């Protein structure tokens, strides 16, 4: 009678279960087979070393000291009587000594002779037989002389099948014996003593030596980690920055990060197991269950409340080396869940339940109203206990709206001179706080030339890249040699792909961008600027026509802030062709990063009045335009730059005064012309240019259309001829 048997394994090599006669069919009854074949075949596969079952380690339980017998035990047969062999199996024969003779047989016991065996034996290299010392087919007994000292492997097959599945037909009991001993002194490795003085260790002789203690520390992410914790374990949530899952699952979980902090050269990987929950490891985007891992790789113990309850509060993680083999190599970590950092009463309280972030798409800006409209396509599922997702502009949690249904929603921008992130948060779970496409450049993109005005900047968004036909880029070392680096690049743009990146060298380098434009006298310069880093000794300037309109201190006030929109009305006193120049000069104290984007220069016609009367003191830069006439008793101070333009005439009445150093021009050329101060125009026949003019008492300087009789006794007259005028010089 021959019966099926059950095979189990332990953690110290494979161990064949002595309950060899226990198996069950679907009716839970013993299923046995009567085999009557007594014929043997000698048509085997010589030196078959392939096997499917094992290697089993049961021989060490029946041999003296667990190793191959030697004098005075030569001649004694040592048999595994707890079960019988099957085909396609292997057994480890420990502590064989070179030169000694041994016999292996399966000739006795239940099922002996029920199938024709083939036996092979040789040194065990950890995976199989490295060199065959003996083999036989068609015989149940094999005698061999050991060619080396150490552990050997006995492989059992049928003579007709090499390897394959175990046939699960009993074929006798496995016996071994020593026939004669040339020596009974075992080699250093194999004497069951870890001879550390001889250099033995787990990797060089795992038969004798156990592995060192495997260190399993907790991992701490609180310092930006991962780092080995000095304060115990941590209970992290799925919405944590360091757990690559966007939302907490249901049922809720905590994640306890740990690692193996021991490295053994002979252990490529460790088997890992947990008493409760599951073990997982990150692939960068998700967590996947694992049963093995390597040293210094973070993995997680995932625990639900049911796992914690079933564990009684203590979860044990076990780390074992089952790949190397014979010595004991296992360690464990006990996790006392209630003492974990960030634990709060239970799993649900520590890591609140699942949430699903909302989704939305951009619809439009309303530049006049200063609003933005979005289409919320999915209002999301908030964490339990939350009223819903509140949308607001960040930073600052400004202009919030609670949105619980899909639809179109309009938000008032806090202002149109900064960039914003429109975020939605359920107020409970960090992982449910999402930015509007995580886009930090959400801003009122409303810069356009005004009605009747012109943007005279070409490629203000720098989207032509570098080299750029509209901008002159310069990047020069302190010795005057070019760095060769472009100023316009794609490092960081407010919108589109490119911006101007000035600085960034951390050495004595001057970078600049320049564009020549034509000013009209009614102009406003706009640009977006971002200055995340600067040094006190560096110089940052914006100049127009050679005049610095923003200096280092002006820019320094913007340092560290996000993108800001800057507007400068009437940015320069001179008109006509001027250079707009952004410049950063660094030294070796560090770097300045200045980003400029979306530059616009809005140039508009001068405002036209009717029958204008001027008085008082004027110290600024002013262009006065009249579609009729201008009458003035002003005092133009030495710092002033003044332009009068009229269609009919200009009267400079008594008490009108132009102080020494002032620039004053008057034109009879109609309304709406450009302010023409300091334009460098060689033909000045259109103007009266008085560096110092003081009218006598009761004297009127009268500029009239050409063709009328005029006297210069008490007046100056500018007469119109066609569309031009002539100059009357007054001393």
PDB file of C-alpha atoms in Angstrom, residues 475-619:
ATOM      1  CA  UNK A 475      26.780  88.408 -21.042  1.00  0.00           C
ATOM      2  CA  UNK A 476      30.305  89.648 -20.300  1.00  0.00           C
ATOM      3  CA  UNK A 477      32.976  88.549 -17.841  1.00  0.00           C
ATOM      4  CA  UNK A 478      34.790  91.034 -15.662  1.00  0.00           C
ATOM      5  CA  UNK A 479      37.719  91.096 -18.120  1.00  0.00           C
ATOM      6  CA  UNK A 480      35.399  92.072 -20.958  1.00  0.00           C
ATOM      7  CA  UNK A 481      35.269  88.675 -22.647  1.00  0.00           C
ATOM      8  CA  UNK A 482      31.842  87.213 -23.463  1.00  0.00           C
ATOM      9  CA  UNK A 483      30.605  84.244 -21.430  1.00  0.00           C
ATOM     10  CA  UNK A 484      28.902  82.731 -24.460  1.00  0.00           C
ATOM     11  CA  UNK A 485      25.752  82.026 -22.450  1.00  0.00           C
ATOM     12  CA  UNK A 486      22.375  83.264 -23.749  1.00  0.00           C
ATOM     13  CA  UNK A 487      20.349  85.637 -21.595  1.00  0.00           C
ATOM     14  CA  UNK A 488      17.019  84.555 -23.070  1.00  0.00           C
ATOM     15  CA  UNK A 489      16.414  80.926 -22.132  1.00  0.00           C
ATOM     16  CA  UNK A 490      13.787  78.485 -20.833  1.00  0.00           C
ATOM     17  CA  UNK A 491      14.923  78.226 -17.199  1.00  0.00           C
ATOM     18  CA  UNK A 492      11.771  79.859 -15.807  1.00  0.00           C
ATOM     19  CA  UNK A 493       9.023  81.645 -17.715  1.00  0.00           C
ATOM     20  CA  UNK A 494       5.914  83.379 -16.475  1.00  0.00           C
ATOM     21  CA  UNK A 495       4.097  82.100 -19.546  1.00  0.00           C
ATOM     22  CA  UNK A 496       5.148  80.350 -22.689  1.00  0.00           C
ATOM     23  CA  UNK A 497       8.623  78.849 -22.899  1.00  0.00           C
ATOM     24  CA  UNK A 498      11.161  81.642 -22.606  1.00  0.00           C
ATOM     25  CA  UNK A 499      12.050  84.575 -20.365  1.00  0.00           C
ATOM     26  CA  UNK A 500      15.097  86.763 -19.825  1.00  0.00           C
ATOM     27  CA  UNK A 501      17.319  85.229 -17.123  1.00  0.00           C
ATOM     28  CA  UNK A 502      19.851  87.808 -15.941  1.00  0.00           C
ATOM     29  CA  UNK A 503      22.612  86.806 -13.522  1.00  0.00           C
ATOM     30  CA  UNK A 504      23.053  83.267 -12.274  1.00  0.00           C
ATOM     31  CA  UNK A 505      26.848  83.101 -12.686  1.00  0.00           C
ATOM     32  CA  UNK A 506      28.021  83.666  -9.109  1.00  0.00           C
ATOM     33  CA  UNK A 507      31.092  85.438 -10.468  1.00  0.00           C
ATOM     34  CA  UNK A 508      32.112  88.838 -11.856  1.00  0.00           C
ATOM     35  CA  UNK A 509      29.747  88.898 -14.837  1.00  0.00           C
ATOM     36  CA  UNK A 510      27.415  91.547 -16.260  1.00  0.00           C
ATOM     37  CA  UNK A 511      24.311  90.403 -18.128  1.00  0.00           C
ATOM     38  CA  UNK A 512      21.834  92.625 -19.924  1.00  0.00           C
ATOM     39  CA  UNK A 513      19.077  92.752 -22.511  1.00  0.00           C
ATOM     40  CA  UNK A 514      18.426  95.839 -24.617  1.00  0.00           C
ATOM     41  CA  UNK A 515      15.753  96.963 -27.058  1.00  0.00           C
ATOM     42  CA  UNK A 516      15.525 100.322 -28.853  1.00  0.00           C
ATOM     43  CA  UNK A 517      12.034 101.864 -28.853  1.00  0.00           C
ATOM     44  CA  UNK A 518      10.374 105.165 -29.776  1.00  0.00           C
ATOM     45  CA  UNK A 519       8.737 107.118 -26.920  1.00  0.00           C
ATOM     46  CA  UNK A 520       5.862 109.541 -27.520  1.00  0.00           C
ATOM     47  CA  UNK A 521       5.621 111.297 -24.153  1.00  0.00           C
ATOM     48  CA  UNK A 522       2.457 109.543 -22.989  1.00  0.00           C
ATOM     49  CA  UNK A 523       3.954 106.129 -22.247  1.00  0.00           C
ATOM     50  CA  UNK A 524       3.731 103.369 -19.637  1.00  0.00           C
ATOM     51  CA  UNK A 525       6.201 100.504 -19.287  1.00  0.00           C
ATOM     52  CA  UNK A 526       4.943  97.175 -17.902  1.00  0.00           C
ATOM     53  CA  UNK A 527       6.886  94.009 -17.144  1.00  0.00           C
ATOM     54  CA  UNK A 528       6.713  90.941 -14.895  1.00  0.00           C
ATOM     55  CA  UNK A 529       9.746  90.298 -12.692  1.00  0.00           C
ATOM     56  CA  UNK A 530      10.806  87.478 -10.362  1.00  0.00           C
ATOM     57  CA  UNK A 531      13.865  87.869  -8.093  1.00  0.00           C
ATOM     58  CA  UNK A 532      14.235  84.676  -6.006  1.00  0.00           C
ATOM     59  CA  UNK A 533      17.876  85.314  -5.124  1.00  0.00           C
ATOM     60  CA  UNK A 534      20.181  88.339  -4.911  1.00  0.00           C
ATOM     61  CA  UNK A 535      23.287  89.580  -3.090  1.00  0.00           C
ATOM     62  CA  UNK A 536      23.756  92.927  -1.352  1.00  0.00           C
ATOM     63  CA  UNK A 537      26.877  93.739  -3.348  1.00  0.00           C
ATOM     64  CA  UNK A 538      25.256  93.161  -6.745  1.00  0.00           C
ATOM     65  CA  UNK A 539      23.750  95.829  -8.989  1.00  0.00           C
ATOM     66  CA  UNK A 540      20.340  95.507 -10.657  1.00  0.00           C
ATOM     67  CA  UNK A 541      19.058  98.302 -12.875  1.00  0.00           C
ATOM     68  CA  UNK A 542      16.446  99.194 -15.432  1.00  0.00           C
ATOM     69  CA  UNK A 543      17.424 102.195 -17.521  1.00  0.00           C
ATOM     70  CA  UNK A 544      15.601 103.998 -20.336  1.00  0.00           C
ATOM     71  CA  UNK A 545      17.502 106.363 -22.552  1.00  0.00           C
ATOM     72  CA  UNK A 546      20.434 106.233 -20.140  1.00  0.00           C
ATOM     73  CA  UNK A 547      18.324 107.230 -17.121  1.00  0.00           C
ATOM     74  CA  UNK A 548      18.000 104.645 -14.314  1.00  0.00           C
ATOM     75  CA  UNK A 549      14.284 104.270 -13.603  1.00  0.00           C
ATOM     76  CA  UNK A 550      14.579 101.260 -11.210  1.00  0.00           C
ATOM     77  CA  UNK A 551      17.701 100.776  -9.131  1.00  0.00           C
ATOM     78  CA  UNK A 552      19.086  97.999  -6.966  1.00  0.00           C
ATOM     79  CA  UNK A 553      17.049  99.037  -3.923  1.00  0.00           C
ATOM     80  CA  UNK A 554      13.829  99.068  -5.986  1.00  0.00           C
ATOM     81  CA  UNK A 555      14.490  95.544  -7.183  1.00  0.00           C
ATOM     82  CA  UNK A 556      15.700  94.326  -3.781  1.00  0.00           C
ATOM     83  CA  UNK A 557      12.265  95.185  -2.343  1.00  0.00           C
ATOM     84  CA  UNK A 558      10.892  92.433  -4.604  1.00  0.00           C
ATOM     85  CA  UNK A 559      13.401  89.765  -3.540  1.00  0.00           C
ATOM     86  CA  UNK A 560      11.970  86.404  -2.542  1.00  0.00           C
ATOM     87  CA  UNK A 561       8.462  87.214  -3.742  1.00  0.00           C
ATOM     88  CA  UNK A 562       6.765  85.432  -6.600  1.00  0.00           C
ATOM     89  CA  UNK A 563       6.309  87.052  -9.990  1.00  0.00           C
ATOM     90  CA  UNK A 564       5.190  90.692  -9.719  1.00  0.00           C
ATOM     91  CA  UNK A 565       3.836  93.066 -12.350  1.00  0.00           C
ATOM     92  CA  UNK A 566       5.677  96.385 -12.431  1.00  0.00           C
ATOM     93  CA  UNK A 567       4.269  99.484 -14.168  1.00  0.00           C
ATOM     94  CA  UNK A 568       6.204 102.714 -14.733  1.00  0.00           C
ATOM     95  CA  UNK A 569       4.238 105.642 -16.248  1.00  0.00           C
ATOM     96  CA  UNK A 570       6.209 108.151 -18.328  1.00  0.00           C
ATOM     97  CA  UNK A 571       9.381 106.170 -17.648  1.00  0.00           C
ATOM     98  CA  UNK A 572      11.833 108.659 -19.183  1.00  0.00           C
ATOM     99  CA  UNK A 573      12.088 112.451 -19.674  1.00  0.00           C
ATOM    100  CA  UNK A 574      13.426 112.139 -23.206  1.00  0.00           C
ATOM    101  CA  UNK A 575      11.405 111.220 -26.262  1.00  0.00           C
ATOM    102  CA  UNK A 576      11.964 109.564 -29.564  1.00  0.00           C
ATOM    103  CA  UNK A 577      14.479 106.748 -29.989  1.00  0.00           C
ATOM    104  CA  UNK A 578      15.721 105.387 -26.628  1.00  0.00           C
ATOM    105  CA  UNK A 579      17.170 102.135 -25.285  1.00  0.00           C
ATOM    106  CA  UNK A 580      15.308 100.023 -22.705  1.00  0.00           C
ATOM    107  CA  UNK A 581      17.987  98.096 -20.773  1.00  0.00           C
ATOM    108  CA  UNK A 582      17.743  95.520 -17.954  1.00  0.00           C
ATOM    109  CA  UNK A 583      21.146  94.892 -16.321  1.00  0.00           C
ATOM    110  CA  UNK A 584      22.513  92.640 -13.553  1.00  0.00           C
ATOM    111  CA  UNK A 585      26.132  92.951 -12.419  1.00  0.00           C
ATOM    112  CA  UNK A 586      27.379  90.158 -10.142  1.00  0.00           C
ATOM    113  CA  UNK A 587      30.589  89.520  -8.249  1.00  0.00           C
ATOM    114  CA  UNK A 588      32.059  86.431  -6.624  1.00  0.00           C
ATOM    115  CA  UNK A 589      29.995  86.748  -3.409  1.00  0.00           C
ATOM    116  CA  UNK A 590      27.171  84.648  -4.852  1.00  0.00           C
ATOM    117  CA  UNK A 591      24.457  84.699  -7.456  1.00  0.00           C
ATOM    118  CA  UNK A 592      21.576  86.940  -8.424  1.00  0.00           C
ATOM    119  CA  UNK A 593      18.668  85.385 -10.296  1.00  0.00           C
ATOM    120  CA  UNK A 594      16.535  87.978 -12.082  1.00  0.00           C
ATOM    121  CA  UNK A 595      13.771  86.756 -14.414  1.00  0.00           C
ATOM    122  CA  UNK A 596      11.933  89.208 -16.670  1.00  0.00           C
ATOM    123  CA  UNK A 597       8.957  88.307 -18.868  1.00  0.00           C
ATOM    124  CA  UNK A 598       5.955  89.810 -20.675  1.00  0.00           C
ATOM    125  CA  UNK A 599       7.418  93.276 -21.305  1.00  0.00           C
ATOM    126  CA  UNK A 600       5.018  95.862 -22.780  1.00  0.00           C
ATOM    127  CA  UNK A 601       5.580  99.567 -23.498  1.00  0.00           C
ATOM    128  CA  UNK A 602       2.240 101.276 -24.028  1.00  0.00           C
ATOM    129  CA  UNK A 603       2.713 104.435 -26.129  1.00  0.00           C
ATOM    130  CA  UNK A 604      -0.309 106.711 -26.571  1.00  0.00           C
ATOM    131  CA  UNK A 605      -1.024 110.070 -28.238  1.00  0.00           C
ATOM    132  CA  UNK A 606      -0.871 113.060 -25.921  1.00  0.00           C
ATOM    133  CA  UNK A 607      -4.180 114.210 -24.431  1.00  0.00           C
ATOM    134  CA  UNK A 608      -5.714 117.234 -26.221  1.00  0.00           C
ATOM    135  CA  UNK A 609      -7.460 120.046 -24.409  1.00  0.00           C
ATOM    136  CA  UNK A 610      -9.293 123.186 -25.583  1.00  0.00           C
ATOM    137  CA  UNK A 611      -8.437 126.813 -24.794  1.00  0.00           C
ATOM    138  CA  UNK A 612      -5.980 125.982 -22.034  1.00  0.00           C
ATOM    139  CA  UNK A 613      -4.963 128.569 -19.415  1.00  0.00           C
ATOM    140  CA  UNK A 614      -1.878 127.669 -17.369  1.00  0.00           C
ATOM    141  CA  UNK A 615      -0.545 129.288 -14.207  1.00  0.00           C
ATOM    142  CA  UNK A 616       1.546 128.524 -11.149  1.00  0.00           C
ATOM    143  CA  UNK A 617       4.903 126.768 -10.972  1.00  0.00           C
ATOM    144  CA  UNK A 618       5.838 123.770 -13.157  1.00  0.00           C
ATOM    145  CA  UNK A 619       8.789 121.591 -12.080  1.00  0.00           C
TER     146      UNK A 619
END
